XYZ file of C-alpha atoms in Angstrom:
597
model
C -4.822 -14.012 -34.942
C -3.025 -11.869 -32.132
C 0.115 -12.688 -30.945
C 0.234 -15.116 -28.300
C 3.773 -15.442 -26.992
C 2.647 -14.045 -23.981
C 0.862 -17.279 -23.134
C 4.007 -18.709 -23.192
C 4.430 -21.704 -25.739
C 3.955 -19.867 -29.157
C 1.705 -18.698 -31.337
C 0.815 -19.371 -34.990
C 3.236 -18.466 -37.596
C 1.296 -15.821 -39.332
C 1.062 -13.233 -36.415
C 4.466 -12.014 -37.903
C 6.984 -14.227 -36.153
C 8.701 -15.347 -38.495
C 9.205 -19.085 -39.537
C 13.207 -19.968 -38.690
C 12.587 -17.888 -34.755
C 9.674 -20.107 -34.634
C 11.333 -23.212 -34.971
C 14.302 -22.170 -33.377
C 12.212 -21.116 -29.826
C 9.980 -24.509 -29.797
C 12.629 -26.598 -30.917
C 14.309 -25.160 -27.729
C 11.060 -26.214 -25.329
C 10.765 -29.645 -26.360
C 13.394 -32.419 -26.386
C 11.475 -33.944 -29.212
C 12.323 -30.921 -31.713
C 9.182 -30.058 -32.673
C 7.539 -26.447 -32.922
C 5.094 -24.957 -31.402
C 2.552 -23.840 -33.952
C -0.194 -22.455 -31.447
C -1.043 -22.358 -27.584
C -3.713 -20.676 -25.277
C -4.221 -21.140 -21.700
C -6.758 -18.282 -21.768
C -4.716 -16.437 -19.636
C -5.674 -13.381 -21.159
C -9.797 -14.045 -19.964
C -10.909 -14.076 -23.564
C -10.755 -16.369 -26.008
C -9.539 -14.331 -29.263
C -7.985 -16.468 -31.925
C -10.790 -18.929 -31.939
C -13.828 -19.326 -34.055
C -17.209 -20.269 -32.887
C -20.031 -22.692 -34.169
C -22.730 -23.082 -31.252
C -22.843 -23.600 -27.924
C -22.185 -20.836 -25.233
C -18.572 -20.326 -24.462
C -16.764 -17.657 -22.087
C -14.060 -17.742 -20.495
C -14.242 -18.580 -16.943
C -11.764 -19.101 -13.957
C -11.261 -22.698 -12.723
C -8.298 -22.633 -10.132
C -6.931 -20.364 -13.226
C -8.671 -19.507 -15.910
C -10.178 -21.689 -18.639
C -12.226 -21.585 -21.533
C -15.771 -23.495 -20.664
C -19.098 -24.559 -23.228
C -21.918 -24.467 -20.361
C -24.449 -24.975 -22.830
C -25.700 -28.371 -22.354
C -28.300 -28.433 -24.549
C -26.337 -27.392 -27.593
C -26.537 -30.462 -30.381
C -22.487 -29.564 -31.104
C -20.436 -27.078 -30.329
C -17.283 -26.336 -31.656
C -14.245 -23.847 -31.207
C -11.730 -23.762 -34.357
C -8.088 -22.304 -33.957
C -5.324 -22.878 -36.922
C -4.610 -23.137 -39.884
C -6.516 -25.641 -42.665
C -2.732 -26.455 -44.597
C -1.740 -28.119 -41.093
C -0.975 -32.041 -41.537
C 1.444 -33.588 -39.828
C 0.967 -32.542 -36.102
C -0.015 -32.982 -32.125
C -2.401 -30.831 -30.375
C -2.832 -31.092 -26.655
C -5.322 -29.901 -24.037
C -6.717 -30.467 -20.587
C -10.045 -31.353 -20.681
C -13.008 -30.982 -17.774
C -16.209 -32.708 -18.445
C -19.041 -30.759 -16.004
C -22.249 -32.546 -17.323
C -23.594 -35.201 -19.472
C -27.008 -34.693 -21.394
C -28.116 -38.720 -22.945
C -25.672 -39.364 -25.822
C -23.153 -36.471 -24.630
C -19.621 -36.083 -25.692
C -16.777 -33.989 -24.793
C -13.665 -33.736 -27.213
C -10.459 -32.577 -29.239
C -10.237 -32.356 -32.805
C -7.662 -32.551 -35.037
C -7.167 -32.109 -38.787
C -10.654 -30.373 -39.486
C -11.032 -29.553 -43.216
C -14.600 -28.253 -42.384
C -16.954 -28.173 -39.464
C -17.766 -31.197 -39.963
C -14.792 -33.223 -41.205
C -11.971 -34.372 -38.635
C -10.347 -36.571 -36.393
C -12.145 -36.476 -32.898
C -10.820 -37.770 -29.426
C -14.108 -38.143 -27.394
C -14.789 -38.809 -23.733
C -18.084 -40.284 -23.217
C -20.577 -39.947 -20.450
C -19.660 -43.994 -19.398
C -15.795 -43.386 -18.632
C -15.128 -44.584 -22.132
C -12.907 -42.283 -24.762
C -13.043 -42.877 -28.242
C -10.861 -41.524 -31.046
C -13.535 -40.848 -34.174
C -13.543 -39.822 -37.563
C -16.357 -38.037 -38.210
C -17.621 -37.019 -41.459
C -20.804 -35.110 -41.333
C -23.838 -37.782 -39.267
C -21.157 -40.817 -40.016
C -19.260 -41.084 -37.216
C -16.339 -44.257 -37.351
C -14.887 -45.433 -34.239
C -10.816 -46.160 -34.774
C -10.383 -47.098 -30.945
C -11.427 -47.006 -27.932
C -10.308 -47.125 -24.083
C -12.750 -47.671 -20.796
C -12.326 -46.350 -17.275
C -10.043 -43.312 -18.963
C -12.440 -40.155 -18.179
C -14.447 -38.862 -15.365
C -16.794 -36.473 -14.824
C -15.833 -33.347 -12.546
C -11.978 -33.950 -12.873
C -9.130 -33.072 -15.425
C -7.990 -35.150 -18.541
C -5.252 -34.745 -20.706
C -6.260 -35.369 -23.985
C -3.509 -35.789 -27.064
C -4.212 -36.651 -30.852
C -1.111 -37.055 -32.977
C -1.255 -37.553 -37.013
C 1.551 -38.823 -39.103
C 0.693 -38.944 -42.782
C -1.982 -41.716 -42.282
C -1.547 -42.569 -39.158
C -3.779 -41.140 -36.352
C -3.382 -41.689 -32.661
C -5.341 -40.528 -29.616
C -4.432 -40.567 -25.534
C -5.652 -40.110 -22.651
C -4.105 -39.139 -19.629
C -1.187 -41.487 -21.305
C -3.361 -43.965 -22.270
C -3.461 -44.665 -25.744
C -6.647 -44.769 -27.415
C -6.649 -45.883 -30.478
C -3.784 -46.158 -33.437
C -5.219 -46.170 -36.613
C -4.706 -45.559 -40.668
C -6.844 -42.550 -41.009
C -7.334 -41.392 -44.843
C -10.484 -39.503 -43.696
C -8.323 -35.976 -43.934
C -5.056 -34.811 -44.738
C -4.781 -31.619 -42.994
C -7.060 -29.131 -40.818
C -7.476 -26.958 -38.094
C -8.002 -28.013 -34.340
C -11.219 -27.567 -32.546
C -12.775 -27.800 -29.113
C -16.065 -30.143 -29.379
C -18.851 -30.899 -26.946
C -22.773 -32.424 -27.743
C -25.356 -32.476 -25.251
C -22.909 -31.761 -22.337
C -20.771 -29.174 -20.679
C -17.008 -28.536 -20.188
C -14.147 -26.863 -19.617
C -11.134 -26.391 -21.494
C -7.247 -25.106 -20.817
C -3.494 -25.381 -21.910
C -3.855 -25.917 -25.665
C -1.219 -26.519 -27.453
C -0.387 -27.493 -31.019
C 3.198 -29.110 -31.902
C 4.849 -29.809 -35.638
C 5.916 -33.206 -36.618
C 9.158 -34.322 -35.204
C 11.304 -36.568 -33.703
C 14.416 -36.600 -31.526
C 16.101 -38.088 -28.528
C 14.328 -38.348 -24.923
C 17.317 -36.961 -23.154
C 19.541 -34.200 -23.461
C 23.195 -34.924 -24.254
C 25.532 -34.444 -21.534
C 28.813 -33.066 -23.464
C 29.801 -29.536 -23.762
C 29.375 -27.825 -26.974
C 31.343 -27.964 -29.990
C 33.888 -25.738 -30.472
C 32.431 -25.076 -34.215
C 28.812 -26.062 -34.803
C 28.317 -28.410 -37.022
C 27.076 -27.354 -40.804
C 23.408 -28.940 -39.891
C 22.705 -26.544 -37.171
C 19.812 -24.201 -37.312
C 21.359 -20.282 -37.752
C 19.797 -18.498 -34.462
C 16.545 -16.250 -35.254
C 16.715 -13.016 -35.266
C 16.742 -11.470 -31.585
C 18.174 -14.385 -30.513
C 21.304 -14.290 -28.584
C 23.532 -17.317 -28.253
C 25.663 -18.527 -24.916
C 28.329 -20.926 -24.880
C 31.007 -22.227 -22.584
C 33.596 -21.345 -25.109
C 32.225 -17.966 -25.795
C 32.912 -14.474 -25.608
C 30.971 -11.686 -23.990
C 32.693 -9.152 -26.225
C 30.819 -11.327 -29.236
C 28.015 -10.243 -30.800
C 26.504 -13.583 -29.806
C 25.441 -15.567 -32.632
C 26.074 -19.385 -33.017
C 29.538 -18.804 -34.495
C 30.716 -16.137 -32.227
C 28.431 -17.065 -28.436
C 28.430 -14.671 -25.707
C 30.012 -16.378 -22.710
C 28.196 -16.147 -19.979
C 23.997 -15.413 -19.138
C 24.744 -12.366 -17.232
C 25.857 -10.868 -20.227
C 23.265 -11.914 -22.669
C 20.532 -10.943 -20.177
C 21.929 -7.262 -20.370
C 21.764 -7.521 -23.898
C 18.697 -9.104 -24.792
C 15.726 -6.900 -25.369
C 11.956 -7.849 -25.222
C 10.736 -10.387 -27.255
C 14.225 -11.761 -27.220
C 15.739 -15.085 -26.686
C 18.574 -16.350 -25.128
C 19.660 -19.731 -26.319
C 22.407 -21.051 -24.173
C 24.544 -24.284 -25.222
C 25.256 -27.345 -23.565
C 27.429 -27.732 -20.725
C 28.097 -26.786 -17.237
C 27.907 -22.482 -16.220
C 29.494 -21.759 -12.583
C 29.553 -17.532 -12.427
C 31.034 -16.060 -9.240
C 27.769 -14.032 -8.725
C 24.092 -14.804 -8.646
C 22.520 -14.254 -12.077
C 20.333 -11.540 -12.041
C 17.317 -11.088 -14.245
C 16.134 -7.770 -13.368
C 14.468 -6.123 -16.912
C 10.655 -6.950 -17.959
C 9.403 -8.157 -20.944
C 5.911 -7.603 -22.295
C 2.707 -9.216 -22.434
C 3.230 -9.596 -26.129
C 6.965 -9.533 -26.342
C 8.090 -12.075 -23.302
C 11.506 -12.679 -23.024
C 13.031 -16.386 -23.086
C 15.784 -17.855 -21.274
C 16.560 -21.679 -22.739
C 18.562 -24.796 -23.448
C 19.723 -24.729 -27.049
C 18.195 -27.196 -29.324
C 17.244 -29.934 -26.033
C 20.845 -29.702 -24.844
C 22.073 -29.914 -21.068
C 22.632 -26.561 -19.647
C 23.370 -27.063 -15.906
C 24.044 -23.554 -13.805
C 25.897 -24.298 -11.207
C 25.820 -21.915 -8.121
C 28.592 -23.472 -5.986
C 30.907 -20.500 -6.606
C 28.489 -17.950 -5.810
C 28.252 -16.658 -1.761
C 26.112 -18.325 0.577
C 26.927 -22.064 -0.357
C 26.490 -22.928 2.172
C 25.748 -20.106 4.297
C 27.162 -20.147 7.914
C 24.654 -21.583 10.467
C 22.345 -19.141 11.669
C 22.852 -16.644 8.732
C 20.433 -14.690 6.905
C 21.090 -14.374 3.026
C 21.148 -10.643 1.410
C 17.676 -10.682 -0.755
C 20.528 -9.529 -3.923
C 22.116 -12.562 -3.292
C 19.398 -15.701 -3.146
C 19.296 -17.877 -6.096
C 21.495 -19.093 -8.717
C 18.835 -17.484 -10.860
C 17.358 -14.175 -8.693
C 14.438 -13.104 -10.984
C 12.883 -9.553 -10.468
C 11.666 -9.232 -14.050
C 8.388 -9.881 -15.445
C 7.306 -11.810 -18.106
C 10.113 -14.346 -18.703
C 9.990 -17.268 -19.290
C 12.450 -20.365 -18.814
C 12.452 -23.754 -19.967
C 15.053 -26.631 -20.048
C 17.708 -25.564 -17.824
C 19.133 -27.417 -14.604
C 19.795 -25.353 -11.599
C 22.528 -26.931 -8.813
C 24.080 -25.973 -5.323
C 22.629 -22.403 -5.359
C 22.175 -20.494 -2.555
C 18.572 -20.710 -3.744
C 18.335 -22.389 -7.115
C 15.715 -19.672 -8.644
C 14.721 -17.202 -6.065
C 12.107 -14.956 -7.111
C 10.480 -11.981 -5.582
C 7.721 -9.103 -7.124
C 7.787 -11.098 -10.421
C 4.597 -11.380 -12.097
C 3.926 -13.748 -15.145
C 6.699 -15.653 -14.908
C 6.764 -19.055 -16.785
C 9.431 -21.622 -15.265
C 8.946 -24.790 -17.521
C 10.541 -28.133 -17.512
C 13.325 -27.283 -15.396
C 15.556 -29.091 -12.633
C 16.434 -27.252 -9.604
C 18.753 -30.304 -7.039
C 20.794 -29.991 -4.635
C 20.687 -26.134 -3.785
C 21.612 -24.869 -0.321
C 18.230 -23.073 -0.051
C 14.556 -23.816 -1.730
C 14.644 -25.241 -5.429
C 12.654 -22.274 -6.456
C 11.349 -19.916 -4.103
C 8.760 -16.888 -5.302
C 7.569 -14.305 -2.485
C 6.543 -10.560 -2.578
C 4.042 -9.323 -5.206
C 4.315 -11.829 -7.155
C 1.245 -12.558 -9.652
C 0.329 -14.502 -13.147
C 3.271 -17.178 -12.606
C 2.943 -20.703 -13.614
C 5.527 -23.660 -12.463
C 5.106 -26.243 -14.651
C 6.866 -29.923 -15.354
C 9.450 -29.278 -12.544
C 11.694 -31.929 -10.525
C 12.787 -30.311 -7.863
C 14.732 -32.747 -5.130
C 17.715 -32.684 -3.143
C 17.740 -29.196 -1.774
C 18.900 -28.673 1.916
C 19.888 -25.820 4.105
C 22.598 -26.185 6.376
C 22.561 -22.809 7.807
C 18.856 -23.464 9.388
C 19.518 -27.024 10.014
C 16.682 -28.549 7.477
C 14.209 -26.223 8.595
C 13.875 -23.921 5.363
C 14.637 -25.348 1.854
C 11.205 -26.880 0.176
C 11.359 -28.415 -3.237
C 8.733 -25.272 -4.495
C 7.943 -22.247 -2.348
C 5.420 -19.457 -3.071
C 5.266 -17.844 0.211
C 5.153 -14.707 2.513
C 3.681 -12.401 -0.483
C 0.502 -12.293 -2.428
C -0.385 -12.331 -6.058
C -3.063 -13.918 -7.980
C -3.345 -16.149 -10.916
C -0.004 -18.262 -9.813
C -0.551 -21.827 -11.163
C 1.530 -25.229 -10.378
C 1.539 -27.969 -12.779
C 3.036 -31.372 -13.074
C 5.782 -30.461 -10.349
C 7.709 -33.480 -8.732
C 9.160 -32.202 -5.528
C 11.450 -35.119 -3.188
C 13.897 -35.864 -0.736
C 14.300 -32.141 0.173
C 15.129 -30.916 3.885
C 11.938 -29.339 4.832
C 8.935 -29.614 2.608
C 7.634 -30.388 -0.705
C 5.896 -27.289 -1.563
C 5.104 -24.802 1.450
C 3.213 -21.623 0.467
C 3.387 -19.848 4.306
C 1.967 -16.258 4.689
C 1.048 -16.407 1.135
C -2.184 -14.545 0.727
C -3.658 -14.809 -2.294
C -4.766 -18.575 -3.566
C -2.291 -20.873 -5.434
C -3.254 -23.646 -7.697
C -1.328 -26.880 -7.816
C -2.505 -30.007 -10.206
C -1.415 -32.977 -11.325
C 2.035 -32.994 -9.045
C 3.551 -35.077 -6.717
C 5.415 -34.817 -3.161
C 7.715 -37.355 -1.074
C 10.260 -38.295 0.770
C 10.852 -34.491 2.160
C 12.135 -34.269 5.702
C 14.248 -37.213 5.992
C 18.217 -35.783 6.846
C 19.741 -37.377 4.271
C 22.763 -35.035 4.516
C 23.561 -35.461 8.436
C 22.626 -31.771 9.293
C 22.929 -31.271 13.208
C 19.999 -30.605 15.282
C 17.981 -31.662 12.256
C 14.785 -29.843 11.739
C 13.029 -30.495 8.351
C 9.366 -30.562 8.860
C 8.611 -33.039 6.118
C 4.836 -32.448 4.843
C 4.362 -33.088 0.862
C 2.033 -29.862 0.529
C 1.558 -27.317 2.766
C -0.674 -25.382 2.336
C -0.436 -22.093 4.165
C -0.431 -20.786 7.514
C 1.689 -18.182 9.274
C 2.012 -16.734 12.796
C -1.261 -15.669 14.595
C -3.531 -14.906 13.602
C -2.868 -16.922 10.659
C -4.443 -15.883 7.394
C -7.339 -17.121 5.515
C -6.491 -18.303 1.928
C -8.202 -20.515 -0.060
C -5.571 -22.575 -1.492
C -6.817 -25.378 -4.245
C -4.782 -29.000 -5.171
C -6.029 -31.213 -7.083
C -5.252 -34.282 -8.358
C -1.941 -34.984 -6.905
C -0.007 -37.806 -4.326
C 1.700 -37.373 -0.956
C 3.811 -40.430 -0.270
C 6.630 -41.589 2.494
C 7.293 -38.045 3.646
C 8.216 -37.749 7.415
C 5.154 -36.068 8.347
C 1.741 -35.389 6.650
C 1.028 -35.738 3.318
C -1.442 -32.574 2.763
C -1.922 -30.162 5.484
C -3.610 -26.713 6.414
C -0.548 -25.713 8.851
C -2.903 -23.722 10.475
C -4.330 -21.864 8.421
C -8.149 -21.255 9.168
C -9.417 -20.850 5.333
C -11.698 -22.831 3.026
C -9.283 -24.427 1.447
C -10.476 -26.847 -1.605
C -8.363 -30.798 -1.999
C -9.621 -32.852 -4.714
C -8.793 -36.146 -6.026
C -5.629 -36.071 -4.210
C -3.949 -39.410 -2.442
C -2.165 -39.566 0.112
C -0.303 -43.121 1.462
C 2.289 -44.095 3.773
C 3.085 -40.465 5.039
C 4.569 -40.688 9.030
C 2.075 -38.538 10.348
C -1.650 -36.716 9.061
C -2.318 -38.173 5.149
C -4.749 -35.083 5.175
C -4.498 -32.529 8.330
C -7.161 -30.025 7.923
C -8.385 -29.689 11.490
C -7.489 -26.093 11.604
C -8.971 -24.763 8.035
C -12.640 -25.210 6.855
C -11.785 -27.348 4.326
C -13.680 -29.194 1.388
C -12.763 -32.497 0.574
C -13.784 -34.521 -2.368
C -12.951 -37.731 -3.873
C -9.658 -37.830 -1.756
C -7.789 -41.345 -1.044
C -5.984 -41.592 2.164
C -4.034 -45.147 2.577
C -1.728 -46.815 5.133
C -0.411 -43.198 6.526
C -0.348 -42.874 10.740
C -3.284 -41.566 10.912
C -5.168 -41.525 7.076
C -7.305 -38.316 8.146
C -7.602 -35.307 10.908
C -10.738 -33.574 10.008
C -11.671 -30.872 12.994
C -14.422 -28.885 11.018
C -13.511 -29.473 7.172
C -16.105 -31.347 5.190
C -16.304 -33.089 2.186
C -17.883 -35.938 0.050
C -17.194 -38.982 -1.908
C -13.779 -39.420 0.038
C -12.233 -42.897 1.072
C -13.386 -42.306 4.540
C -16.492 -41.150 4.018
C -17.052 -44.495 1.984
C -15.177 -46.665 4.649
C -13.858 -50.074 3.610
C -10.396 -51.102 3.167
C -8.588 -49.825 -0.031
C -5.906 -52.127 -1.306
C -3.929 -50.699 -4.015
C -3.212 -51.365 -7.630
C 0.520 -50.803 -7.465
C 2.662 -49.435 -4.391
C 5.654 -49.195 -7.167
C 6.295 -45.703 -8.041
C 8.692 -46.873 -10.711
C 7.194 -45.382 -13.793
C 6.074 -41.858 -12.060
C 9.339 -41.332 -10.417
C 11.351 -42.495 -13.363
C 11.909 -40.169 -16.830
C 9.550 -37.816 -17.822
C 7.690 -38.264 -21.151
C 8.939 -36.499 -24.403
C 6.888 -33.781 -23.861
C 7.840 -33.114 -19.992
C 4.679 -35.178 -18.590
C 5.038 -37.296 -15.459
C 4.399 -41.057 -16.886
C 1.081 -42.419 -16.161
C 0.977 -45.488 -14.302
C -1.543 -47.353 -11.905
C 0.522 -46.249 -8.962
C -2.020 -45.825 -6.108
C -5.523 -46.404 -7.746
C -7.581 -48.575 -5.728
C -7.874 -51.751 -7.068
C -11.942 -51.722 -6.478
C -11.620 -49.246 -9.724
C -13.567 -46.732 -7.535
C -13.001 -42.879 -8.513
C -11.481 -41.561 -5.464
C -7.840 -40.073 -5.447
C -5.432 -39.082 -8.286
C -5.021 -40.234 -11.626
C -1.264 -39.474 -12.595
């Protein structure tokens, strides 16, 4: 199999990483310490590493690209990845049912000892899901879950096995939890029969436990005899470090600036717990590779909060423009990095990054900055935001007018991708992607409370939307932005808007409630709506010439609400960085309109 760092979660062991750098780079990603044995998001537009039996797959784009089976007549077809001595494991994907022939499935496997033994986690064509063990025509069902999958709309589906024990969920729901002695071990394949899909994000994960959050103490002064040595090419940062160190776990490099001068492609930096406040903006300024990335990270799950409140520019005086050298805590100009676990604070920016192309900015916090959480503009291409909370972030100098929880803006770049974001309570907006040219894709996020001045700026001027979506001065460009499956809630102003700008913009499954102005404003844009929800906001919808289908005013009614308590989305993440599914905003006639997060 090629190496597939480059799409950004690992690769399996055997394409010559070797096994302690392995475990030492996914133990970093995940708080739960496990490695990653294998990913693809087909980022790459093929679909190498995998192993066909029937059906007609390609790879296709889908917002971003995706691998899809568009044979609907195929009996089953199957795509294999792994390795047969894997056991004890999770594997991951998101799932898109197109079509349903009569008896049609869609599904992951786990643990396949052939092509026809292994655990299955099937979505069927009645909303059901179904974790199987299938042994050649005998298929037993271990459990089972209704109302859990749609057709048309995104899934994530997760099978874990633990010795015996097999488990399946969907979208958070658990499907079934059963003694499985069907199969020890196996690959992972990609299943449909008698129906077509898509599929993206794979990604298989070791065994492993550990604790949910991050300790909050600084490092040791000696690690303790238990700690992992770091892999080769792996540089180490601590608070108590040295820069004239060679930067290993028993002698760190002190600070990031340092490291990232050091650190060659393919590298890692793995910085230590505890709290880093330079002087200076950090500057990431060489390029990795599409098959050696470079990887900035929390050590082992730890805390590693950068704290910009030292730098210039925090705050910046009113009316002030910030030198482009100067924005961000974190000012990336490099390509293909990637970084995961860190916490970003009181920045002038928290990550500001402009003509940076393939980025990957995972599971990270950027609060309280003096600027936009993380901001990227220019040529800026292949970059994917994913898990983020982003919150808190104001901007004195322009009176709440500029900082956004996410910003891809005044540039252009294709293939950028937004994932599982959670951006509140910041000055101006959400996310705002203004003068941005080329489409972005944003799923499966959230957006509210921005543009309330919860700071006492003067002359407060925060816009408050939960996604913008373009626009510009006139005349304002044409870009055919695409969100999906996300919620607007309680921000000052409208939940999902076009801000003037006159494309065909694409919203699906998205819900929007209690916003103070538009829940969707797409009278400017020729819009296509589907399957949106828009509840209790000023005014729910302001069409203009925008269409759409299927939406909750298109079907008229009322549409009371399952739950109005945001509780479980807004509260921790899950072990693996998801927002927590709850049944926060589905409409309690079970009708499949709006999100599902």
């Amino acid at each position: 199999m090629r190496d597939r760092l480059r799409r950004t979660r690992g690769a399996v062991a055997a394409v010559g990483v070797s096994a302690t750098a392995l475990a030492l780079a996914a133990s970093m990603v995940s708080t739960a310490h496990a490695a990653t044995l294998f990913s693809d998001d087909f980022g790459d537009g093929d679909s190498g590493g995998w192993s066909k039996s029937g059906g007609t797959w390609s790879v296709t784009t889908d917002g971003s690209p995706v691998l899809r089976q568009s044979n609907t007549g195929s009996e089953l077809a199957r795509m294999f990845a792994g390795q047969p001595s894997w056991a004890d494991y999770e594997v991951r994907a998101r799932v898109k049912p197109t079509s349903y022939g009569s008896g049609g499935l869609v599904a992951i496997a786990a643990r396949a000892s052939s092509s026809t033994k292994m655990y299955r986690l099937s979505l069927l064509a009645d909303g059901r899901a179904e974790l199987q063990a299938v042994n050649g025509s005998a298929i037993t069902v271990l459990g089972s879950a209704a109302g859990v999958g749609s057709t048309g709309a995104w899934h994530t589906l997760r099978i874990e096995t633990a010795g015996s024990t097999v488990r399946g969920f969907v979208d958070g729901v658990r499907v079934g939890d059963a003694n499985g002695t069907l199969t020890g071990a196996g690959r992972i394949a990609l299943v449909t029969a008698h129906a077509g899909a898509s599929f993206d994000d794979v990604v298989v994960s070791s065994g492993g436990t550990g604790p949910t959050t991050p300790p909050t103490t600084a490092p040791p002064t000696t690690p303790p005899p238990t700690t992992p040595p770091p892999a080769a090419g792996t540089l180490v940062v601590a608070t108590n470090g040295d820069d004239a160190a060679p930067g290993t776990l028993a002698e760190p490099l002190r600070t990031i600036q340092r490291a990232h001068d050091l650190v060659q492609p393919g590298g890692t930096i793995a910085v230590r717990g505890g709290t880093y406040a330079p002087a200076s903006t950090i500057k990431i300024l060489k390029d990795g590779s599409q098959s050696q990335p470079i990887t900035l990270t929390a050590y082992q799950g730890e805390r590693v909060v950068i704290d910009g409140e030292n730098m210039p520019y925090t705050p910046g005086a009113v009316g002030s423009s910030i030198p482009r050298a100067d924005r961000g805590a974190l000012h990336v100009e490099g390509d293909w990095w990637r970084f995961v676990g860190l916490e970003i604070v009181n920045g002038p920016y928290g990550i500001f990054g402009v003509d940076t192309n393939n980025g990957r900015y995972e599971r990270l916090v950027t609060r309280d900055n003096y600027e936009t959480g993380l901001h990227l503009q220019g040529t800026s291409s292949g970059n994917h935001v994913v898990d983020l909370d982003s919150y808190g972030n104001r901007d004195p100098r322009k009176n709440g007018e500029s900082a956004d929880g996410l910003a891809i803006k005044e540039g252009s770049g294709t293939g950028n991708v937004v994932r599982g974001a959670r951006l509140w309570r910041n000055a101006d907006d959400g996310f705002d992607a203004w003068l941005f040219l080329s489409p972005v894709l944003i799923e499966n996020s959230v957006a509210y409370d921005n543009g309330y001045n919860y700071w006492g700026l003067p002359d407060y001027t925060g816009d408050g939307n939960g996604f913008k979506n373009g626009g510009g001065t006139d005349p304002r460009p044409a870009v055919a932005h695409v969100t999906r499956n996300s919620m607007a809630w309680g921000n000052s102003a409208g939940g999902f808007i076009d801000n003037g700008n006159p494309g065909p913009l694409v919203f699906e499954r998205n819900t929007a409630w209690d916003n103070g102005k538009d829940g969707f404003n797409v009278s400017r844009s020729t819009s296509v709506l589907t399957r949106n929800l828009a509840v209790g906001n000023t005014t729910d919808v302001s069409l203009g010439g925008s269409t759409g289908s299927g939406n909750s005013w298109n079907l008229g009614g009322t549409w009371p609400l399952v739950s109005t308590d945001p509780a479980t989305i807004t509260g921790p993440r899950t072990a693996d960085g998801a927002i927590p599914t709850s049944s926060f905003l589905r409409p309690a006639n079970g009708a499949d309109v709006g999100a599902r997060i």
